[in-house]
Coordinates of C-alpha atoms in Angstrom, one line a residue:
Chain A
X144 CA -29.4 -59.2 16.5
X145 CA -25.8 -60.6 17.1
X146 CA -24.7 -56.5 18.5
X147 CA -27.5 -55.7 20.8
X148 CA -26.4 -58.5 22.1
X149 CA -22.8 -58.1 22.6
X150 CA -23.1 -55.9 25.1
X151 CA -23.1 -57.9 27.5
X152 CA -20.6 -59.9 25.3
X153 CA -18.3 -57.1 25.3
X154 CA -14.7 -57.9 25.9
X155 CA -13.8 -58.3 29.4
X156 CA -11.1 -55.1 29.5
X157 CA -8.1 -56.0 30.3
X158 CA -8.7 -57.3 26.4
X159 CA -8.7 -54.4 24.9
X160 CA -6.4 -51.9 27.8
X161 CA -3.3 -53.6 27.3
X162 CA -2.6 -52.5 24.3
X163 CA -4.6 -48.3 25.7
X164 CA -1.7 -48.9 28.4
X165 CA 2.0 -50.0 26.0
X166 CA 1.4 -47.4 23.6
X167 CA 2.3 -44.5 26.0
X168 CA 6.0 -47.4 26.0
X169 CA 6.3 -46.7 22.5
X170 CA 6.0 -43.2 22.4
X171 CA 8.4 -42.3 25.6
X172 CA 11.3 -44.1 23.4
X173 CA 10.8 -42.4 20.8
X174 CA 10.2 -39.4 23.2
X175 CA 14.6 -41.4 24.7
X176 CA 16.0 -42.0 21.3
X177 CA 14.8 -37.9 20.2
X178 CA 16.6 -37.2 23.2
X179 CA 19.9 -39.5 23.1
X180 CA 20.2 -38.4 19.4
X181 CA 20.4 -34.5 19.4
X182 CA 19.8 -32.9 16.0
X183 CA 21.1 -34.4 13.8
X184 CA 18.3 -37.1 14.2
X185 CA 16.7 -34.5 13.0
X186 CA 18.6 -33.8 9.4
X187 CA 16.8 -35.7 7.5
X188 CA 13.9 -38.5 7.2
X189 CA 15.5 -41.1 5.7
X190 CA 18.0 -41.1 8.6
X191 CA 18.2 -44.2 11.2
X192 CA 16.6 -42.4 14.9
X193 CA 14.0 -40.4 12.8
X194 CA 13.0 -44.0 10.8
X195 CA 13.1 -45.6 14.3
X196 CA 11.1 -42.6 15.7
X197 CA 8.7 -42.4 13.2
X198 CA 8.0 -46.6 13.9
X199 CA 8.0 -46.4 16.9
X200 CA 5.2 -44.3 17.2
X201 CA 3.3 -45.6 13.9
X202 CA 4.0 -48.8 14.6
X203 CA 4.4 -49.2 18.9
X204 CA 1.8 -45.1 19.9
X205 CA -1.0 -45.4 16.4
X206 CA -1.0 -49.1 15.9
X207 CA -1.5 -50.5 19.3
X208 CA -4.3 -48.2 20.3
X209 CA -5.6 -48.5 16.5
X210 CA -5.9 -51.9 17.3
X211 CA -7.1 -52.4 20.7
X212 CA -10.1 -49.9 20.1
X213 CA -11.3 -52.8 17.3
X214 CA -11.6 -55.5 19.5
X215 CA -13.4 -53.7 21.5
X216 CA -15.3 -51.6 19.4
X217 CA -16.1 -54.2 16.1
X218 CA -19.0 -55.9 18.5
X219 CA -20.9 -52.6 20.0
X220 CA -20.2 -51.0 16.6
X221 CA -20.8 -53.8 14.2
X222 CA -22.4 -56.6 15.7
X223 CA -18.7 -58.6 15.0
X224 CA -17.6 -60.5 17.7
X225 CA -14.6 -62.0 17.8
X226 CA -13.9 -66.1 19.0
X227 CA -11.5 -65.9 21.8
X228 CA -11.1 -61.9 21.8
X229 CA -7.9 -62.1 25.1
X230 CA -6.1 -65.2 23.6
X231 CA -6.6 -63.2 20.4
X232 CA -5.3 -60.1 22.3
X233 CA -2.8 -61.4 23.5
X234 CA -1.3 -62.7 21.4
X235 CA -1.8 -59.9 19.4
X236 CA -0.7 -57.6 22.3
X237 CA 3.3 -59.5 22.9
X238 CA 3.8 -59.9 18.8
X239 CA 2.3 -55.7 17.9
X240 CA 5.1 -54.4 20.5
X241 CA 7.8 -56.8 19.8
X242 CA 7.7 -56.3 15.7
X243 CA 8.1 -52.2 17.1
X244 CA 10.5 -53.1 18.8
X245 CA 12.7 -55.0 16.5
X246 CA 11.6 -53.2 13.0
X247 CA 13.3 -49.9 15.0
X248 CA 16.0 -51.6 16.4
X249 CA 16.5 -52.9 13.7
X250 CA 16.6 -48.8 11.5
X251 CA 18.6 -47.8 14.5
X252 CA 21.2 -50.8 14.1
X253 CA 21.2 -50.8 11.0
X254 CA 20.6 -54.1 11.4
X255 CA 19.2 -55.9 7.8
X256 CA 18.3 -59.4 10.5
X257 CA 16.5 -57.2 12.7
X258 CA 14.9 -55.0 10.1
X259 CA 13.5 -58.5 8.3
X260 CA 12.9 -59.8 11.3
X261 CA 10.4 -56.4 12.8
X262 CA 9.3 -57.0 9.4
X263 CA 7.9 -60.4 9.1
X264 CA 6.3 -60.5 12.8
X265 CA 4.5 -56.8 11.9
X266 CA 2.9 -58.6 8.9
X267 CA 2.4 -62.0 10.6
X268 CA 0.7 -59.9 13.6
X269 CA -1.4 -57.8 10.8
X270 CA -2.4 -60.5 9.3
X271 CA -3.3 -62.4 11.8
X272 CA -5.7 -59.9 13.2
X273 CA -7.1 -59.5 9.7
X274 CA -7.7 -63.2 9.6
X275 CA -9.7 -63.1 12.3
X276 CA -11.6 -59.8 11.9
X277 CA -12.1 -59.9 8.6
X278 CA -14.7 -62.4 8.1
X279 CA -16.4 -61.8 10.4
X280 CA -17.3 -58.6 9.9
X281 CA -17.4 -58.9 5.9
X282 CA -20.4 -61.0 6.8
X283 CA -22.2 -58.0 8.4
X284 CA -24.1 -56.3 6.5
X285 CA -23.1 -52.2 5.8
X286 CA -26.1 -51.0 7.2
X287 CA -23.5 -48.0 8.6
X288 CA -21.5 -46.1 6.7
X289 CA -19.5 -46.5 9.9
X290 CA -19.3 -50.3 9.4
X291 CA -18.1 -50.3 5.5
X292 CA -15.9 -47.6 6.0
X293 CA -14.5 -50.3 8.1
X294 CA -14.5 -53.2 5.9
X295 CA -12.8 -50.1 3.6
X296 CA -9.7 -49.9 6.4
X297 CA -9.3 -53.1 5.9
X298 CA -7.8 -52.5 3.3
X299 CA -6.0 -50.2 4.0
X300 CA -4.5 -52.0 6.7
X301 CA -3.7 -55.1 4.0
X302 CA -2.4 -52.2 2.0
X303 CA -0.8 -50.5 4.5
X304 CA 1.5 -53.7 5.9
X305 CA 2.5 -55.7 2.6
X306 CA 4.8 -52.8 2.0
X307 CA 6.1 -52.2 4.8
X308 CA 6.8 -56.1 5.1
X309 CA 8.4 -55.7 1.4
X310 CA 10.4 -52.3 2.0
X311 CA 11.6 -53.9 4.5
X312 CA 12.8 -56.8 3.5
X313 CA 13.6 -54.6 0.7
X314 CA 16.2 -52.1 2.8
X315 CA 17.9 -55.3 4.4
X316 CA 18.7 -57.0 1.4
X317 CA 18.7 -54.3 -1.0
X318 CA 16.7 -55.0 -3.7
X319 CA 16.8 -52.2 -6.3
X320 CA 13.2 -51.1 -6.1
X321 CA 12.3 -47.2 -6.1
X322 CA 12.6 -47.1 -2.1
X323 CA 11.5 -42.9 -2.5
X324 CA 8.2 -42.8 -5.0
X325 CA 7.2 -46.8 -2.2
X326 CA 8.3 -45.0 0.5
X327 CA 5.0 -42.5 -0.3
X328 CA 2.7 -45.8 -1.0
X329 CA 3.3 -46.2 2.1
X330 CA 2.9 -43.1 3.8
X331 CA 0.0 -42.2 1.7
X332 CA -1.6 -46.5 3.1
X333 CA -0.9 -45.4 6.6
X334 CA -2.4 -42.2 6.6
X335 CA -5.0 -42.6 4.0
X336 CA -6.4 -45.9 4.1
X337 CA -5.8 -47.4 6.6
X338 CA -6.0 -44.4 9.9
X339 CA -8.2 -41.6 7.2
X340 CA -10.5 -44.3 6.9
X341 CA -10.2 -45.9 10.5
X342 CA -11.2 -42.2 12.0
X343 CA -13.6 -40.7 10.0
X344 CA -15.4 -44.4 10.6
X345 CA -15.4 -43.7 14.1
X346 CA -15.5 -40.3 14.4
X347 CA -19.0 -40.6 12.3
X348 CA -20.1 -42.7 15.5
X349 CA -18.3 -41.3 18.7
X350 CA -18.0 -37.6 17.5
X351 CA -21.9 -37.0 18.1
X352 CA -21.7 -39.5 21.0
X353 CA -19.3 -37.6 23.2
X354 CA -20.4 -34.5 22.4
X355 CA -23.8 -34.5 21.9
X356 CA -23.1 -32.7 17.6
X357 CA -25.1 -33.5 14.5
X358 CA -24.1 -36.8 13.3
X359 CA -22.3 -36.0 9.3
X360 CA -24.6 -36.6 6.7
X361 CA -25.7 -39.9 5.8
X362 CA -24.6 -40.6 1.4
X363 CA -21.9 -37.9 2.3
X364 CA -20.3 -40.7 5.3
X365 CA -21.6 -42.9 3.1
X366 CA -18.9 -41.7 0.3
X367 CA -16.2 -40.6 1.6
X368 CA -14.3 -43.7 2.7
X369 CA -14.9 -45.5 -1.0
X370 CA -13.2 -41.7 -2.1
X371 CA -9.3 -41.8 0.3
X372 CA -9.0 -45.6 -1.0
X373 CA -9.6 -44.7 -5.1
X374 CA -7.7 -41.3 -4.2
X375 CA -4.8 -44.5 -3.4
X376 CA -5.3 -46.8 -5.4
X377 CA -4.3 -44.3 -7.9
X378 CA -1.5 -43.7 -6.2
X379 CA -0.4 -46.9 -6.5
X380 CA -1.1 -47.3 -9.8
X381 CA 0.7 -44.1 -10.1
X382 CA 3.6 -45.7 -9.1
X383 CA 3.5 -49.3 -10.6
X384 CA 3.1 -47.9 -13.7
X385 CA 5.3 -44.6 -13.4
X386 CA 3.5 -42.3 -14.1
X387 CA 4.1 -39.4 -11.7
X388 CA 1.5 -36.8 -13.2
X389 CA -1.2 -39.3 -11.8
X390 CA 0.6 -39.7 -8.5
X391 CA 0.8 -35.5 -7.9
X392 CA -2.8 -35.5 -8.7
X393 CA -3.8 -38.8 -6.7
X394 CA -1.9 -36.9 -3.0
X395 CA -3.7 -33.7 -3.9
X396 CA -7.3 -35.3 -3.9
X397 CA -5.9 -37.1 -0.8
X398 CA -5.0 -34.1 0.8
X399 CA -7.3 -32.0 -0.2
X400 CA -10.3 -35.1 1.1
X401 CA -8.7 -35.2 4.6
X402 CA -8.6 -31.4 5.2
X403 CA -12.4 -31.3 3.6
X404 CA -12.9 -34.6 6.6
X405 CA -11.2 -31.5 9.8
X406 CA -12.9 -28.9 8.7
X407 CA -16.7 -30.7 8.4
X408 CA -15.3 -31.8 12.0
X409 CA -14.7 -28.7 13.1
X410 CA -17.6 -27.1 12.4
X411 CA -20.0 -30.1 13.6
X412 CA -17.9 -30.3 17.1
X413 CA -19.0 -26.2 17.1
X414 CA -22.5 -27.2 17.5
X415 CA -21.7 -30.1 20.0
X416 CA -24.0 -28.8 22.7
X417 CA -22.9 -30.3 26.2
X418 CA -21.9 -28.1 29.0
X419 CA -18.6 -27.1 28.9
X420 CA -15.2 -27.8 26.7
X421 CA -13.3 -31.0 27.8
X422 CA -10.4 -33.0 27.5
X423 CA -11.3 -34.5 24.6
X424 CA -12.6 -31.6 23.0
X425 CA -9.8 -29.8 22.9
X426 CA -7.2 -32.9 22.2
X427 CA -9.7 -33.3 19.2
X428 CA -9.6 -29.5 16.9
X429 CA -5.9 -29.9 18.7
X430 CA -5.9 -33.0 16.5
X431 CA -7.7 -31.0 13.5
X432 CA -6.3 -28.6 13.3
X433 CA -2.6 -30.2 13.1
X434 CA -4.0 -32.3 10.8
X435 CA -5.6 -29.3 8.5
X436 CA -2.3 -27.9 8.5
X437 CA -0.1 -30.1 7.2
X438 CA -2.2 -31.3 4.6
X439 CA -2.6 -27.9 3.3
X440 CA 1.1 -27.7 3.2
X441 CA 1.6 -31.2 1.6
X442 CA -1.8 -29.4 -1.0
X443 CA 0.7 -26.5 -1.8
X444 CA 4.2 -28.4 -2.8
X445 CA 1.7 -30.5 -4.9
X446 CA 1.6 -27.7 -6.9
X447 CA 4.0 -25.6 -5.5
X448 CA 8.0 -27.4 -6.2
X449 CA 10.4 -24.6 -5.0
X450 CA 8.3 -26.4 -1.5
X451 CA 8.2 -30.1 -2.0
X452 CA 12.1 -29.4 -3.1
X453 CA 12.3 -28.3 0.8
X454 CA 14.7 -30.3 2.9
X455 CA 12.7 -30.4 6.6
X456 CA 9.3 -31.0 4.7
X457 CA 8.9 -34.3 4.9
X458 CA 10.2 -34.2 8.9
X459 CA 7.6 -31.1 9.7
X460 CA 4.2 -32.8 8.3
X461 CA 5.2 -36.2 10.1
X462 CA 4.7 -33.9 13.8
X463 CA 2.6 -32.1 12.8
X464 CA 0.0 -35.3 11.0
X465 CA 1.0 -38.0 14.1
X466 CA 2.3 -35.8 16.8
X467 CA 0.4 -33.1 16.0
X468 CA -3.2 -34.4 14.7
X469 CA -3.4 -38.5 15.1
X470 CA -2.1 -38.8 18.8
X471 CA -4.7 -35.9 20.1
X472 CA -7.2 -37.8 18.2
X473 CA -6.7 -41.3 19.6
X474 CA -5.1 -39.9 23.0
X475 CA -8.8 -37.3 22.4
X476 CA -10.8 -41.0 22.4
X477 CA -8.5 -43.0 24.7
X478 CA -9.5 -39.9 27.7
X479 CA -13.4 -41.2 27.2
X480 CA -13.1 -44.9 25.5
X481 CA -11.1 -45.7 29.3
X482 CA -12.5 -44.7 32.1
X483 CA -15.9 -45.0 30.2
X484 CA -15.1 -49.1 30.0
X485 CA -14.4 -49.3 33.3
X486 CA -17.7 -47.6 34.9
X487 CA -19.3 -50.5 32.1
X488 CA -17.4 -53.0 33.9
X489 CA -18.5 -52.1 36.9
X490 CA -21.4 -51.4 36.5
X491 CA -21.6 -55.0 35.4
X492 CA -19.8 -56.7 37.9
X493 CA -22.3 -55.1 40.6
X494 CA -25.4 -55.8 39.1
X495 CA -27.3 -53.4 40.6
X496 CA -26.6 -53.7 44.5
X497 CA -24.2 -51.6 44.3
X498 CA -22.8 -48.7 42.6
X499 CA -19.9 -48.6 40.1
X500 CA -18.3 -45.2 40.6
X501 CA -18.7 -42.4 37.2
X502 CA -16.3 -41.9 34.6
X503 CA -14.8 -39.3 36.1
X504 CA -13.7 -40.7 39.5
X505 CA -11.8 -43.1 37.8
X506 CA -10.2 -40.5 35.6
X507 CA -10.1 -36.5 37.0
X508 CA -10.4 -33.7 33.8
X509 CA -7.4 -31.7 35.8
X510 CA -5.2 -35.1 35.1
X511 CA -6.8 -35.0 32.0
X512 CA -6.3 -31.5 30.7
X513 CA -2.6 -30.7 32.6
X514 CA -0.9 -33.1 30.4
X515 CA -2.8 -32.1 27.2
X516 CA -1.1 -29.7 28.7
X517 CA 2.3 -30.8 28.5
X518 CA 1.5 -32.7 25.0
X519 CA 0.4 -29.3 22.9
X520 CA 4.2 -27.6 25.0
X521 CA 5.9 -30.9 23.6
X522 CA 5.2 -29.8 19.5
X523 CA 5.9 -26.5 19.6
X524 CA 8.9 -27.6 20.6
X525 CA 9.5 -30.5 18.1
X526 CA 8.2 -28.8 15.5
X527 CA 10.6 -25.6 16.4
X528 CA 13.0 -28.6 16.3
X529 CA 13.1 -28.9 13.0
X530 CA 13.5 -26.0 11.4
X531 CA 15.9 -25.2 13.7
X532 CA 17.5 -28.6 15.5
X533 CA 19.4 -26.9 18.6
X534 CA 15.8 -27.3 20.1
X535 CA 15.8 -31.0 19.6
X536 CA 16.7 -32.7 22.8
X537 CA 14.9 -29.8 25.0
X538 CA 11.6 -30.7 22.8
X539 CA 12.5 -34.5 22.7
X540 CA 11.8 -34.6 27.7
X541 CA 9.2 -32.4 26.6
X542 CA 7.7 -35.2 24.8
X543 CA 8.9 -38.2 27.5
X544 CA 7.6 -36.2 30.2
X545 CA 3.8 -36.0 28.1
X546 CA 3.6 -39.5 27.6
X547 CA 5.1 -40.2 30.9
X548 CA 1.8 -38.4 31.9
X549 CA 0.1 -40.2 29.5
X550 CA 1.6 -43.8 31.0
X551 CA 0.8 -42.4 34.5
X552 CA -2.7 -41.6 34.3
X553 CA -3.9 -44.6 32.5
X554 CA -2.2 -46.5 35.1
X555 CA -3.8 -44.4 37.7
X556 CA -7.5 -45.7 35.8
X557 CA -6.9 -48.6 35.5
X558 CA -5.5 -49.0 39.6
X559 CA -7.6 -47.5 40.6
X560 CA -10.6 -49.8 38.5
X561 CA -8.5 -52.8 39.4
X562 CA -8.5 -51.6 43.7
X563 CA -12.6 -50.6 43.2
X564 CA -13.7 -54.4 41.3
X565 CA -12.0 -55.5 44.2
X566 CA -13.7 -54.1 46.6
X567 CA -17.2 -54.2 44.6
X568 CA -16.2 -58.5 44.7
X569 CA -15.7 -58.1 48.8
X570 CA -19.1 -56.0 49.2
X571 CA -20.7 -58.9 47.1
X572 CA -19.6 -61.9 49.2
X573 CA -20.2 -60.0 52.7
X574 CA -24.1 -59.4 51.0
Chain B
X36 CA -42.5 -49.5 7.1
X37 CA -40.6 -48.1 8.9
X38 CA -43.2 -45.9 11.2
X39 CA -41.7 -47.4 14.7
X40 CA -38.6 -46.9 14.1
X41 CA -39.4 -43.3 13.1
X42 CA -41.8 -42.4 16.7
X43 CA -39.5 -44.5 19.0
X44 CA -35.7 -42.1 17.6
X45 CA -37.8 -38.5 17.0
X46 CA -38.7 -39.5 20.7
X47 CA -34.8 -39.8 21.4
X48 CA -33.5 -36.4 20.0
X49 CA -36.4 -35.0 21.9
X50 CA -34.8 -36.4 24.8
X51 CA -31.1 -35.2 24.1
X52 CA -32.7 -31.8 22.9
X53 CA -33.4 -31.6 26.9
X54 CA -30.2 -32.9 28.1
X55 CA -29.1 -30.2 25.7
X56 CA -31.3 -27.4 27.5
X57 CA -29.5 -29.1 30.8
X58 CA -26.1 -28.9 30.0
X59 CA -26.3 -25.6 28.9
X60 CA -27.7 -24.1 31.9
X61 CA -25.7 -25.8 33.6
X62 CA -22.3 -24.1 31.2
X63 CA -24.1 -20.7 33.0
X64 CA -23.5 -21.5 36.4
X65 CA -28.1 -21.5 36.6
X66 CA -28.9 -24.1 38.7
X67 CA -31.4 -24.1 39.1
X68 CA -32.4 -23.4 35.8
X69 CA -30.5 -26.2 35.9
X70 CA -32.1 -28.4 37.4
X71 CA -35.7 -27.9 36.6
X72 CA -34.4 -28.6 32.5
X73 CA -33.3 -32.2 33.7
X74 CA -36.4 -32.6 36.1
X75 CA -37.7 -32.1 32.0
X76 CA -35.0 -34.3 30.4
X77 CA -35.7 -37.5 33.0
X78 CA -39.3 -37.6 33.5
X79 CA -39.3 -37.6 29.1
X80 CA -36.7 -40.6 29.3
X81 CA -39.5 -42.8 31.8
X82 CA -41.9 -41.9 30.0
X83 CA -39.2 -43.2 27.0
X84 CA -38.2 -46.2 29.0
X85 CA -42.0 -47.0 30.0
X86 CA -44.1 -47.1 26.5
X87 CA -41.2 -49.4 25.6
X88 CA -40.6 -51.6 28.8
X89 CA -44.9 -51.7 28.9
X90 CA -45.7 -51.6 25.0
X91 CA -43.0 -51.9 22.3
X92 CA -40.9 -55.0 24.4
X93 CA -44.1 -57.3 25.4
X94 CA -46.3 -56.7 22.2
X95 CA -42.1 -57.2 20.7
X96 CA -41.4 -60.7 22.5
X97 CA -45.3 -61.7 22.2
X98 CA -45.3 -62.3 18.8
X99 CA -41.3 -63.1 18.5
X100 CA -41.2 -65.3 21.5
X101 CA -38.4 -63.5 22.2
X102 CA -38.5 -61.9 25.6
X103 CA -34.4 -63.0 26.8
X104 CA -32.9 -61.0 23.7
X105 CA -32.6 -57.8 22.4
X106 CA -35.2 -56.3 24.8
X107 CA -33.6 -57.0 27.8
X108 CA -30.4 -56.4 27.3
X109 CA -32.0 -53.2 26.5
X110 CA -33.9 -53.5 30.3
X111 CA -30.6 -53.7 31.8
X112 CA -29.6 -50.8 30.7
X113 CA -32.8 -48.2 31.4
X114 CA -31.8 -49.3 34.3
X115 CA -28.5 -48.3 34.7
X116 CA -29.8 -45.3 32.8
X117 CA -32.1 -44.6 35.5
X118 CA -29.2 -44.9 38.2
X119 CA -27.1 -42.2 35.5
X120 CA -30.2 -40.1 36.3
X121 CA -30.3 -39.9 39.4
X122 CA -27.5 -40.2 40.3
X123 CA -26.5 -37.1 38.0
X124 CA -29.8 -34.5 39.5
X125 CA -29.3 -35.4 42.7
X126 CA -25.4 -33.3 42.1
X127 CA -27.4 -30.4 40.3
X128 CA -29.6 -30.4 43.8
X129 CA -27.0 -30.5 45.8
X130 CA -25.2 -27.7 43.6
X131 CA -22.1 -30.2 43.0
X132 CA -21.2 -29.3 39.5
X133 CA -18.0 -31.4 38.9
X134 CA -20.1 -34.3 39.8
X135 CA -22.8 -33.7 37.9
X136 CA -20.5 -33.1 34.9
X137 CA -18.9 -36.5 35.4
X138 CA -22.1 -38.4 35.8
X139 CA -23.5 -36.3 33.1
X140 CA -20.3 -37.9 30.9
X141 CA -21.0 -40.4 31.3
X142 CA -24.7 -40.5 31.0
X143 CA -24.5 -39.4 27.2
X144 CA -22.1 -42.3 26.3
X145 CA -24.2 -44.8 27.7
X146 CA -27.2 -43.0 26.9
X147 CA -26.4 -42.5 23.3
X148 CA -24.8 -45.7 22.3
X149 CA -27.9 -48.0 23.6
X150 CA -29.8 -45.4 21.6
X151 CA -28.1 -47.2 18.0
X152 CA -28.7 -49.9 19.6
X153 CA -32.3 -49.1 19.4
X154 CA -32.1 -46.9 16.7
X155 CA -30.3 -49.6 13.5
X156 CA -31.3 -52.7 15.4
X157 CA -34.6 -53.4 18.1
X158 CA -36.7 -50.5 15.8
X159 CA -36.4 -52.0 12.2
X160 CA -36.8 -55.8 14.8
X161 CA -39.4 -54.1 15.8
X162 CA -40.6 -52.9 12.5
X163 CA -40.2 -56.1 10.8
X164 CA -42.6 -58.1 12.9
X165 CA -45.6 -56.0 13.8
X166 CA -46.1 -54.5 11.0
X167 CA -49.8 -55.9 11.9
X168 CA -50.6 -54.2 14.9
X169 CA -48.4 -50.8 13.7
X170 CA -51.6 -48.3 13.7
X171 CA -53.1 -49.5 16.8
X172 CA -49.2 -50.2 18.6
X173 CA -47.9 -46.2 17.4
X174 CA -51.2 -44.7 18.5
X175 CA -50.4 -46.1 22.1
X176 CA -47.2 -44.9 21.5
X177 CA -48.1 -41.9 20.9
X178 CA -50.3 -41.2 23.4
X179 CA -47.6 -42.7 26.1
X180 CA -44.8 -40.4 25.1
X181 CA -46.5 -37.7 25.5
X182 CA -47.8 -37.7 29.2
X183 CA -43.7 -35.9 29.5

């Protein structure tokens, strides 16, 4: 019931849009750091530059886009209405952006005070989001695998943020805790329990919706988020009780589950019934292929110690999962969500008296395709740079370019929306 | 009882199939077939909307007393979908494939999220509240859906 009415109560466009527009800025900053530092950044996953870039992308880009999208999507898919979506978006956006900059600066300049401040600001932002979202979400009955997945993703978000805060404080204060295994665990919570579950829950809805594919099988999609969460909990127990064997098993299980999900989604997408392969479809194929490749490497490394000890492996996995996997999947969705929301809000503004421009007038296929090509090129060079660090600066430049284009595309869509709504208001006033 | 939900959901899938036929024809740049398929899809959609607006929704509103609630939102979305279908068909008539794809993109998302709300929320509510009337109501709905 709530969900039905929520169509009217969709949050104002500026609530999610601010997150979407600032996400590329953080990716842009990450690219600039790579250009500035050059090959030395890629010496290991622990260099100050690599840590800063990782968090600019995961917090500044990914988390930003994910939470912004949730504010929009929760009323539609779960019937969860937030009391003050615009007010929540405002403070969350400022806090997340500030936290991402502080934390990344803390890593980059090896500053304990910046690390602590950044960690705490981000911890408080995530906690604030959870305090607002979890009570209404938990009151919603789990009538679909998506709602159930969203609930589980919230525990994943709590886990990754809590571990992140502990790690930031530990590094800053020199606490003696097992940094290596806790960092790996932090990544598992982030990629599997938060990102993976959220992605699956959203894919159940958007893959059939955008591409007219058959749906995911009901029973599998019901159990999948729980299996991911169980894998991450198992990995956590192995760290807590210091039983690395179980940790390896859990990592293997998570990689396998991820591969299975991506492969199945690709299979569904091949059965799509739309007239053409659009940018979103291509971005998803890229994202799914890279994730499968990353998880295949990770799975192989679990059983083949020589690969696990390969120094470049973590960087390779990071580039594949983030720049090759999550970012393309997210941008692919943004390229549908932003034009659709623009159309929807304009349509509501016109109130049946004035027509609203369809999605392709807000953001054209050519603009999106060009940006995707530039992202794919940057990805190839980034992967190359992990193996041949001399390519680092070129890769960084190409990545900056791809994100400038993304920022340009999204800003232009937002500008066209504003122009059009101004025009329509004037026309309505004259009616 | 899930009789209403099953019947109406099945008809959504039927409309999706007809839309997919039009998309396939557009993919092959066969404008004659595309136009014919799209018209067929539009007829089925309009019959579906009519069955809802003239039979299902009024029965639901009379029984529950909720006339400004979910059914009103659904009517509004029907109106938006009607406009998008007209625009898409117009683009096909004028052989403007790129424009068609843009309208179709908007139409697909609008239609799918609309169907989702009906299938997951409104139809189950109908099944719950209208269990007494179901056999006659189903017969009427079926006749109206079969017009297309």
